[in-house]
């Protein structure tokens, strides 16, 4: 249908699409309802890879044994997304495809070097999550493709997730960060959302921490790697301070363990 009857806008849980519809910012008028595609709802471990179908809701992720065992920070993030209604309808594929820099699962997928499985009538391809976005709300997803699954390689080391919003629930992030610290002198992997046009990995900050730089130096480097703006949810200055504080929190917790 995407090939022959397009352009069609896929709809999953509709928790982003309905907001756009209500605001009158949704230009599309033809939709493809994915909700009944149970094939896109599987959570599987294949070899060392955790595969989460694009239509998996946050509730499903929270309740999933393999996700709880292998990726507890995704469970933590899912519990903080919206409230129960949003968790029952919102999907991980929708979070990725919606391409908001504030999407709460995105720093986790960036920090774990996840892959996206994209499918069309013509076949499938895998795109590294860190190469998926090309700019503010733009990605390499083609109009005849669906996100079928996110694939997360085994994560070695401590996982850490923090979201800072106005409230503990029903709040879009002002800053959201995820980190993996393998320890033993191996560089941490850190990604941050809501502070640039897309979610960003922080390679220079990671390298600084790995080389033993003091946290204040790493915080300075972090501030060069992000480009927050003032908007309805927060100010650029607040986001800069919170981002630096979150980095310190991630790194200090490591020192205590
Ligand atoms: C009250 C409220 C609170 C919210 N709180 C949060 C929050 O705390 N954190 C957060 O990150 N988000 C939040 N959101 C945003 C939203 O719930 C999430 O982004 C959710 O994951 C979107 O998933 P969905 O299935 O509803 O997507 P939809 O609205 O169905 O689709 C979103 C976009 O993705 C596309 N799409 C969906 N699935 C696919 C697919 N498989 N392949 C290709 N394209 C696809 C659609 O065409 C559309 O462009 C909130 C929304 C509301 C209304």
mmCIF file of C-alpha atoms and ligand atoms in Angstrom:
data_model
loop_
_atom_site.group_PDB
_atom_site.id
_atom_site.type_symbol
_atom_site.label_atom_id
_atom_site.label_comp_id
_atom_site.label_asym_id
_atom_site.label_seq_id
_atom_site.Cartn_x
_atom_site.Cartn_y
_atom_site.Cartn_z
ATOM 1 C CA UNK A 1 0.000 0.000 0.000
ATOM 2 C CA UNK A 2 2.857 2.387 0.787
ATOM 3 C CA UNK A 3 4.255 1.694 -2.673
ATOM 4 C CA UNK A 4 1.076 1.694 -4.707
ATOM 5 C CA UNK A 5 -1.372 3.905 -2.852
ATOM 6 C CA UNK A 6 0.985 6.491 -1.391
ATOM 7 C CA UNK A 7 1.705 8.912 -0.079
ATOM 8 C CA UNK A 8 0.323 7.418 3.121
ATOM 9 C CA UNK A 9 1.226 8.364 6.676
ATOM 10 C CA UNK A 10 1.663 5.300 8.889
ATOM 11 C CA UNK A 11 -0.159 5.526 12.180
ATOM 12 C CA UNK A 12 0.710 3.422 15.200
ATOM 13 C CA UNK A 13 -0.508 4.511 18.652
ATOM 14 C CA UNK A 14 -1.474 7.973 17.318
ATOM 15 C CA UNK A 15 -0.231 9.714 20.471
ATOM 16 C CA UNK A 16 1.927 12.078 18.409
ATOM 17 C CA UNK A 17 -0.259 12.184 15.303
ATOM 18 C CA UNK A 18 -3.409 13.180 17.197
ATOM 19 C CA UNK A 19 -1.583 16.079 18.834
ATOM 20 C CA UNK A 20 -0.512 17.316 15.388
ATOM 21 C CA UNK A 21 -4.051 16.785 14.092
ATOM 22 C CA UNK A 22 -5.521 18.808 16.958
ATOM 23 C CA UNK A 23 -2.992 21.608 16.450
ATOM 24 C CA UNK A 24 -3.791 21.684 12.743
ATOM 25 C CA UNK A 25 -0.134 21.105 11.837
ATOM 26 C CA UNK A 26 -0.707 17.707 10.203
ATOM 27 C CA UNK A 27 -0.809 18.243 6.459
ATOM 28 C CA UNK A 28 -1.281 14.570 5.500
ATOM 29 C CA UNK A 29 -4.771 13.290 4.888
ATOM 30 C CA UNK A 30 -4.276 9.622 3.955
ATOM 31 C CA UNK A 31 -3.186 7.160 6.613
ATOM 32 C CA UNK A 32 -2.072 3.562 6.932
ATOM 33 C CA UNK A 33 -3.137 2.024 10.218
ATOM 34 C CA UNK A 34 -0.411 -0.327 11.496
ATOM 35 C CA UNK A 35 -2.109 -1.269 14.764
ATOM 36 C CA UNK A 36 -3.189 -4.779 13.730
ATOM 37 C CA UNK A 37 0.268 -5.833 12.489
ATOM 38 C CA UNK A 38 1.159 -8.194 15.340
ATOM 39 C CA UNK A 39 4.367 -9.172 13.491
ATOM 40 C CA UNK A 40 5.732 -5.773 14.550
ATOM 41 C CA UNK A 41 4.938 -6.393 18.203
ATOM 42 C CA UNK A 42 7.490 -9.075 19.050
ATOM 43 C CA UNK A 43 10.282 -8.813 21.594
ATOM 44 C CA UNK A 44 12.965 -11.404 20.921
ATOM 45 C CA UNK A 45 16.561 -12.156 21.835
ATOM 46 C CA UNK A 46 18.465 -13.342 18.761
ATOM 47 C CA UNK A 47 22.025 -14.321 19.597
ATOM 48 C CA UNK A 48 23.360 -11.312 21.480
ATOM 49 C CA UNK A 49 20.809 -8.893 20.050
ATOM 50 C CA UNK A 50 17.594 -7.748 21.711
ATOM 51 C CA UNK A 51 15.006 -7.055 19.006
ATOM 52 C CA UNK A 52 12.006 -4.911 19.940
ATOM 53 C CA UNK A 53 9.231 -4.664 17.344
ATOM 54 C CA UNK A 54 8.336 -1.130 16.318
ATOM 55 C CA UNK A 55 4.733 -1.495 17.494
ATOM 56 C CA UNK A 56 5.716 -2.480 21.038
ATOM 57 C CA UNK A 57 4.092 -0.123 23.496
ATOM 58 C CA UNK A 58 5.815 1.224 26.585
ATOM 59 C CA UNK A 59 3.564 -0.987 28.736
ATOM 60 C CA UNK A 60 4.765 -4.034 26.816
ATOM 61 C CA UNK A 61 8.376 -2.927 27.256
ATOM 62 C CA UNK A 62 7.885 -2.345 30.994
ATOM 63 C CA UNK A 63 6.423 -5.847 31.364
ATOM 64 C CA UNK A 64 8.951 -7.628 29.139
ATOM 65 C CA UNK A 65 11.357 -9.977 30.929
ATOM 66 C CA UNK A 66 14.110 -9.785 28.306
ATOM 67 C CA UNK A 67 13.982 -5.992 28.273
ATOM 68 C CA UNK A 68 14.033 -5.814 32.076
ATOM 69 C CA UNK A 69 17.008 -8.172 32.192
ATOM 70 C CA UNK A 70 19.048 -6.656 29.357
ATOM 71 C CA UNK A 71 18.025 -3.034 29.079
ATOM 72 C CA UNK A 72 16.681 -1.790 32.418
ATOM 73 C CA UNK A 73 17.241 1.822 31.402
ATOM 74 C CA UNK A 74 14.638 1.428 28.641
ATOM 75 C CA UNK A 75 12.185 0.154 31.244
ATOM 76 C CA UNK A 76 13.009 3.165 33.442
ATOM 77 C CA UNK A 77 12.456 5.536 30.512
ATOM 78 C CA UNK A 78 9.192 3.837 29.506
ATOM 79 C CA UNK A 79 7.825 4.282 33.030
ATOM 80 C CA UNK A 80 8.407 8.027 32.756
ATOM 81 C CA UNK A 81 6.808 8.477 29.339
ATOM 82 C CA UNK A 82 3.452 10.255 29.539
ATOM 83 C CA UNK A 83 1.115 8.400 31.909
ATOM 84 C CA UNK A 84 -0.566 4.972 31.729
ATOM 85 C CA UNK A 85 -2.764 5.983 28.769
ATOM 86 C CA UNK A 86 0.214 7.053 26.686
ATOM 87 C CA UNK A 87 2.224 4.010 27.828
ATOM 88 C CA UNK A 88 -0.622 1.744 26.626
ATOM 89 C CA UNK A 89 -0.764 3.297 23.146
ATOM 90 C CA UNK A 90 2.582 4.960 22.428
ATOM 91 C CA UNK A 91 5.092 2.778 20.583
ATOM 92 C CA UNK A 92 8.866 2.744 20.388
ATOM 93 C CA UNK A 93 8.662 2.862 16.574
ATOM 94 C CA UNK A 94 6.491 5.963 16.789
ATOM 95 C CA UNK A 95 8.953 7.611 19.172
ATOM 96 C CA UNK A 96 11.794 7.000 16.699
ATOM 97 C CA UNK A 97 9.838 7.902 13.534
ATOM 98 C CA UNK A 98 8.372 11.028 15.079
ATOM 99 C CA UNK A 99 11.970 12.279 15.229
ATOM 100 C CA UNK A 100 11.487 14.769 18.043
ATOM 101 C CA UNK A 101 14.814 15.605 19.718
ATOM 102 C CA UNK A 102 12.940 15.219 23.033
ATOM 103 C CA UNK A 103 11.897 11.581 22.459
ATOM 104 C CA UNK A 104 12.811 9.757 25.653
ATOM 105 C CA UNK A 105 13.896 6.450 24.137
ATOM 106 C CA UNK A 106 16.270 8.079 21.665
ATOM 107 C CA UNK A 107 19.297 8.703 23.933
ATOM 108 C CA UNK A 108 19.087 5.052 24.984
ATOM 109 C CA UNK A 109 19.159 3.846 21.385
ATOM 110 C CA UNK A 110 22.030 6.239 20.645
ATOM 111 C CA UNK A 111 24.096 5.221 23.671
ATOM 112 C CA UNK A 112 23.680 1.511 22.975
ATOM 113 C CA UNK A 113 24.565 1.776 19.259
ATOM 114 C CA UNK A 114 21.211 0.299 18.286
ATOM 115 C CA UNK A 115 20.310 -0.620 14.720
ATOM 116 C CA UNK A 116 16.979 0.107 13.050
ATOM 117 C CA UNK A 117 15.406 -2.560 10.866
ATOM 118 C CA UNK A 118 13.566 -0.792 8.022
ATOM 119 C CA UNK A 119 11.248 -2.740 5.713
ATOM 120 C CA UNK A 120 9.495 -1.987 2.460
ATOM 121 C CA UNK A 121 7.788 -4.101 -0.196
ATOM 122 C CA UNK A 122 11.164 -4.229 -1.939
ATOM 123 C CA UNK A 123 13.135 -5.670 0.985
ATOM 124 C CA UNK A 124 14.786 -4.654 4.205
ATOM 125 C CA UNK A 125 17.833 -2.716 5.335
ATOM 126 C CA UNK A 126 19.516 -1.968 8.636
ATOM 127 C CA UNK A 127 20.547 1.562 9.522
ATOM 128 C CA UNK A 128 22.650 2.410 12.589
ATOM 129 C CA UNK A 129 20.455 4.491 14.867
ATOM 130 C CA UNK A 130 23.223 7.067 15.123
ATOM 131 C CA UNK A 131 22.999 7.638 11.348
ATOM 132 C CA UNK A 132 19.192 7.711 11.117
ATOM 133 C CA UNK A 133 18.495 11.406 11.705
ATOM 134 C CA UNK A 134 19.701 13.958 9.194
ATOM 135 C CA UNK A 135 18.395 17.111 10.888
ATOM 136 C CA UNK A 136 15.506 18.500 12.912
ATOM 137 C CA UNK A 137 12.661 16.005 12.443
ATOM 138 C CA UNK A 138 14.328 14.592 9.338
ATOM 139 C CA UNK A 139 15.601 11.060 8.830
ATOM 140 C CA UNK A 140 16.728 8.638 6.145
ATOM 141 C CA UNK A 141 13.395 6.744 6.355
ATOM 142 C CA UNK A 142 11.882 6.541 2.857
ATOM 143 C CA UNK A 143 8.194 7.182 2.199
ATOM 144 C CA UNK A 144 7.639 3.511 1.247
ATOM 145 C CA UNK A 145 9.419 2.141 4.337
ATOM 146 C CA UNK A 146 8.300 1.223 7.823
ATOM 147 C CA UNK A 147 10.421 0.904 10.913
ATOM 148 C CA UNK A 148 10.004 -2.788 11.711
ATOM 149 C CA UNK A 149 12.184 -3.125 14.815
ATOM 150 C CA UNK A 150 14.935 -1.654 16.921
ATOM 151 C CA UNK A 151 17.847 -4.029 17.525
ATOM 152 C CA UNK A 152 20.021 -3.475 20.554
ATOM 153 C CA UNK A 153 23.346 -5.280 20.886
ATOM 154 C CA UNK A 154 24.269 -6.703 24.297
ATOM 155 C CA UNK A 155 25.059 -3.840 26.647
ATOM 156 C CA UNK A 156 28.060 -4.440 28.901
ATOM 157 C CA UNK A 157 28.369 -2.299 31.987
ATOM 158 C CA UNK A 158 26.270 -0.018 34.104
ATOM 159 C CA UNK A 159 23.237 1.637 32.494
ATOM 160 C CA UNK A 160 22.030 5.060 33.562
ATOM 161 C CA UNK A 161 19.011 7.149 32.465
ATOM 162 C CA UNK A 162 17.748 10.510 33.657
ATOM 163 C CA UNK A 163 14.923 12.643 32.376
ATOM 164 C CA UNK A 164 14.376 16.186 33.586
ATOM 165 C CA UNK A 165 10.918 17.597 32.916
ATOM 166 C CA UNK A 166 8.417 19.851 34.615
ATOM 167 C CA UNK A 167 6.731 16.975 36.449
ATOM 168 C CA UNK A 168 7.396 13.321 37.151
ATOM 169 C CA UNK A 169 4.745 12.271 34.602
ATOM 170 C CA UNK A 170 3.000 13.744 31.553
ATOM 171 C CA UNK A 171 5.985 15.974 30.851
ATOM 172 C CA UNK A 172 8.093 16.229 27.736
ATOM 173 C CA UNK A 173 11.809 16.289 28.574
ATOM 174 C CA UNK A 174 13.703 19.542 29.002
ATOM 175 C CA UNK A 175 16.864 17.423 29.013
ATOM 176 C CA UNK A 176 17.151 13.634 28.807
ATOM 177 C CA UNK A 177 20.377 11.648 29.038
ATOM 178 C CA UNK A 178 21.389 8.007 28.837
ATOM 179 C CA UNK A 179 24.785 6.520 29.568
ATOM 180 C CA UNK A 180 26.540 3.178 29.548
ATOM 181 C CA UNK A 181 29.718 2.747 31.537
ATOM 182 C CA UNK A 182 31.591 -0.471 30.803
ATOM 183 C CA UNK A 183 34.282 0.377 33.420
ATOM 184 C CA UNK A 184 37.831 -1.071 33.265
ATOM 185 C CA UNK A 185 39.125 1.955 31.356
ATOM 186 C CA UNK A 186 36.737 1.439 28.431
ATOM 187 C CA UNK A 187 35.128 4.678 27.201
ATOM 188 C CA UNK A 188 31.585 5.340 28.402
ATOM 189 C CA UNK A 189 28.833 5.895 25.842
ATOM 190 C CA UNK A 190 26.631 8.896 26.500
ATOM 191 C CA UNK A 191 23.775 10.463 24.526
ATOM 192 C CA UNK A 192 21.526 13.408 25.273
ATOM 193 C CA UNK A 193 18.197 14.702 23.972
ATOM 194 C CA UNK A 194 16.377 18.051 23.848
ATOM 195 C CA UNK A 195 19.594 20.054 23.525
ATOM 196 C CA UNK A 196 20.119 20.062 19.736
ATOM 197 C CA UNK A 197 18.054 19.526 16.553
ATOM 198 C CA UNK A 198 18.493 15.764 16.967
ATOM 199 C CA UNK A 199 19.502 13.465 19.793
ATOM 200 C CA UNK A 200 23.307 13.584 20.063
ATOM 201 C CA UNK A 201 26.075 11.196 21.070
ATOM 202 C CA UNK A 202 28.907 12.915 22.902
ATOM 203 C CA UNK A 203 32.127 11.390 21.476
ATOM 204 C CA UNK A 204 34.497 14.101 22.747
ATOM 205 C CA UNK A 205 32.986 14.041 26.225
ATOM 206 C CA UNK A 206 33.207 10.252 26.233
ATOM 207 C CA UNK A 207 36.880 10.402 25.201
ATOM 208 C CA UNK A 208 37.659 12.987 27.881
ATOM 209 C CA UNK A 209 36.119 10.861 30.631
ATOM 210 C CA UNK A 210 37.900 7.756 29.325
ATOM 211 C CA UNK A 211 41.245 9.549 29.436
ATOM 212 C CA UNK A 212 40.715 10.429 33.087
ATOM 213 C CA UNK A 213 39.985 14.138 32.601
ATOM 214 C CA UNK A 214 38.451 15.872 35.628
ATOM 215 C CA UNK A 215 34.660 16.093 35.461
ATOM 216 C CA UNK A 216 34.756 19.897 35.118
ATOM 217 C CA UNK A 217 36.805 19.544 31.924
ATOM 218 C CA UNK A 218 34.395 16.913 30.589
ATOM 219 C CA UNK A 219 31.484 19.233 31.406
ATOM 220 C CA UNK A 220 33.127 22.034 29.388
ATOM 221 C CA UNK A 221 33.582 19.688 26.436
ATOM 222 C CA UNK A 222 29.959 18.549 26.736
ATOM 223 C CA UNK A 223 28.800 22.156 26.434
ATOM 224 C CA UNK A 224 30.668 22.427 23.116
ATOM 225 C CA UNK A 225 28.927 19.300 21.840
ATOM 226 C CA UNK A 226 25.366 20.521 22.409
ATOM 227 C CA UNK A 227 23.375 23.441 21.000
ATOM 228 C CA UNK A 228 20.292 23.983 23.159
ATOM 229 C CA UNK A 229 17.716 26.652 22.362
ATOM 230 C CA UNK A 230 15.090 28.623 24.287
ATOM 231 C CA UNK A 231 11.593 27.242 23.657
ATOM 232 C CA UNK A 232 8.228 26.818 25.386
ATOM 233 C CA UNK A 233 9.567 24.141 27.700
ATOM 234 C CA UNK A 234 12.827 25.666 28.889
ATOM 235 C CA UNK A 235 15.722 28.024 28.234
ATOM 236 C CA UNK A 236 19.025 27.267 26.590
ATOM 237 C CA UNK A 237 20.887 28.312 29.741
ATOM 238 C CA UNK A 238 18.849 25.984 31.982
ATOM 239 C CA UNK A 239 19.415 23.130 29.557
ATOM 240 C CA UNK A 240 23.173 23.762 29.519
ATOM 241 C CA UNK A 241 23.352 23.693 33.329
ATOM 242 C CA UNK A 242 21.179 20.627 33.650
ATOM 243 C CA UNK A 243 23.140 18.778 30.945
ATOM 244 C CA UNK A 244 26.398 19.462 32.794
ATOM 245 C CA UNK A 245 24.847 18.406 36.114
ATOM 246 C CA UNK A 246 23.505 15.186 34.625
ATOM 247 C CA UNK A 247 26.936 14.322 33.262
ATOM 248 C CA UNK A 248 28.434 14.800 36.723
ATOM 249 C CA UNK A 249 25.667 12.681 38.259
ATOM 250 C CA UNK A 250 26.300 9.854 35.779
ATOM 251 C CA UNK A 251 30.053 9.930 36.433
ATOM 252 C CA UNK A 252 29.931 10.350 40.226
ATOM 253 C CA UNK A 253 27.540 7.428 40.645
ATOM 254 C CA UNK A 254 30.120 5.331 38.847
ATOM 255 C CA UNK A 255 32.803 6.401 41.314
ATOM 256 C CA UNK A 256 30.663 5.199 44.237
ATOM 257 C CA UNK A 257 30.107 1.727 42.799
HETATM 258 C C1 LIG B 1 0.077 13.466 26.732
HETATM 259 C C2 LIG B 1 1.315 13.000 26.003
HETATM 260 C C3 LIG B 1 2.466 12.741 26.729
HETATM 261 C C4 LIG B 1 3.624 12.325 26.075
HETATM 262 N N1 LIG B 1 4.736 12.094 26.827
HETATM 263 C C5 LIG B 1 5.877 11.713 26.202
HETATM 264 C C6 LIG B 1 7.067 11.498 26.976
HETATM 265 O O1 LIG B 1 7.094 11.644 28.202
HETATM 266 N N2 LIG B 1 8.199 11.130 26.310
HETATM 267 C C7 LIG B 1 8.201 10.952 24.955
HETATM 268 O O2 LIG B 1 9.264 10.607 24.411
HETATM 269 N N3 LIG B 1 7.090 11.141 24.212
HETATM 270 C C8 LIG B 1 5.934 11.510 24.804
HETATM 271 N N4 LIG B 1 4.804 11.724 24.060
HETATM 272 C C9 LIG B 1 4.889 11.531 22.604
HETATM 273 C C10 LIG B 1 4.420 10.137 22.099
HETATM 274 O O3 LIG B 1 3.591 9.507 23.025
HETATM 275 C C11 LIG B 1 5.622 9.213 21.805
HETATM 276 O O4 LIG B 1 6.499 9.819 20.893
HETATM 277 C C12 LIG B 1 5.144 7.849 21.231
HETATM 278 O O5 LIG B 1 6.196 6.934 21.322
HETATM 279 C C13 LIG B 1 4.668 7.941 19.787
HETATM 280 O O6 LIG B 1 4.276 6.645 19.373
HETATM 281 P P1 LIG B 1 2.908 6.380 18.587
HETATM 282 O O7 LIG B 1 2.845 4.934 18.325
HETATM 283 O O8 LIG B 1 1.753 6.980 19.293
HETATM 284 O O9 LIG B 1 3.207 7.209 17.241
HETATM 285 P P2 LIG B 1 2.166 7.836 16.205
HETATM 286 O O10 LIG B 1 1.555 9.072 16.762
HETATM 287 O O11 LIG B 1 1.221 6.794 15.697
HETATM 288 O O12 LIG B 1 3.178 8.206 15.024
HETATM 289 C C14 LIG B 1 4.196 9.166 15.225
HETATM 290 C C15 LIG B 1 5.001 9.324 13.916
HETATM 291 O O13 LIG B 1 5.702 8.137 13.629
HETATM 292 C C16 LIG B 1 5.286 7.570 12.382
HETATM 293 N N5 LIG B 1 5.312 6.124 12.592
HETATM 294 C C17 LIG B 1 4.780 5.454 13.656
HETATM 295 N N6 LIG B 1 5.126 4.163 13.615
HETATM 296 C C18 LIG B 1 5.894 4.003 12.512
HETATM 297 C C19 LIG B 1 6.583 2.885 11.947
HETATM 298 N N7 LIG B 1 6.565 1.662 12.507
HETATM 299 N N8 LIG B 1 7.298 3.098 10.807
HETATM 300 C C20 LIG B 1 7.354 4.326 10.239
HETATM 301 N N9 LIG B 1 6.742 5.408 10.742
HETATM 302 C C21 LIG B 1 6.021 5.244 11.865
HETATM 303 C C22 LIG B 1 3.945 8.187 12.088
HETATM 304 O O14 LIG B 1 3.681 8.267 10.702
HETATM 305 C C23 LIG B 1 4.101 9.569 12.696
HETATM 306 O O15 LIG B 1 4.823 10.400 11.833
HETATM 307 C C24 LIG B 1 3.626 12.133 24.666
HETATM 308 C C25 LIG B 1 2.449 12.377 23.933
HETATM 309 C C26 LIG B 1 1.309 12.806 24.581
HETATM 310 C C27 LIG B 1 0.060 13.042 23.799
#
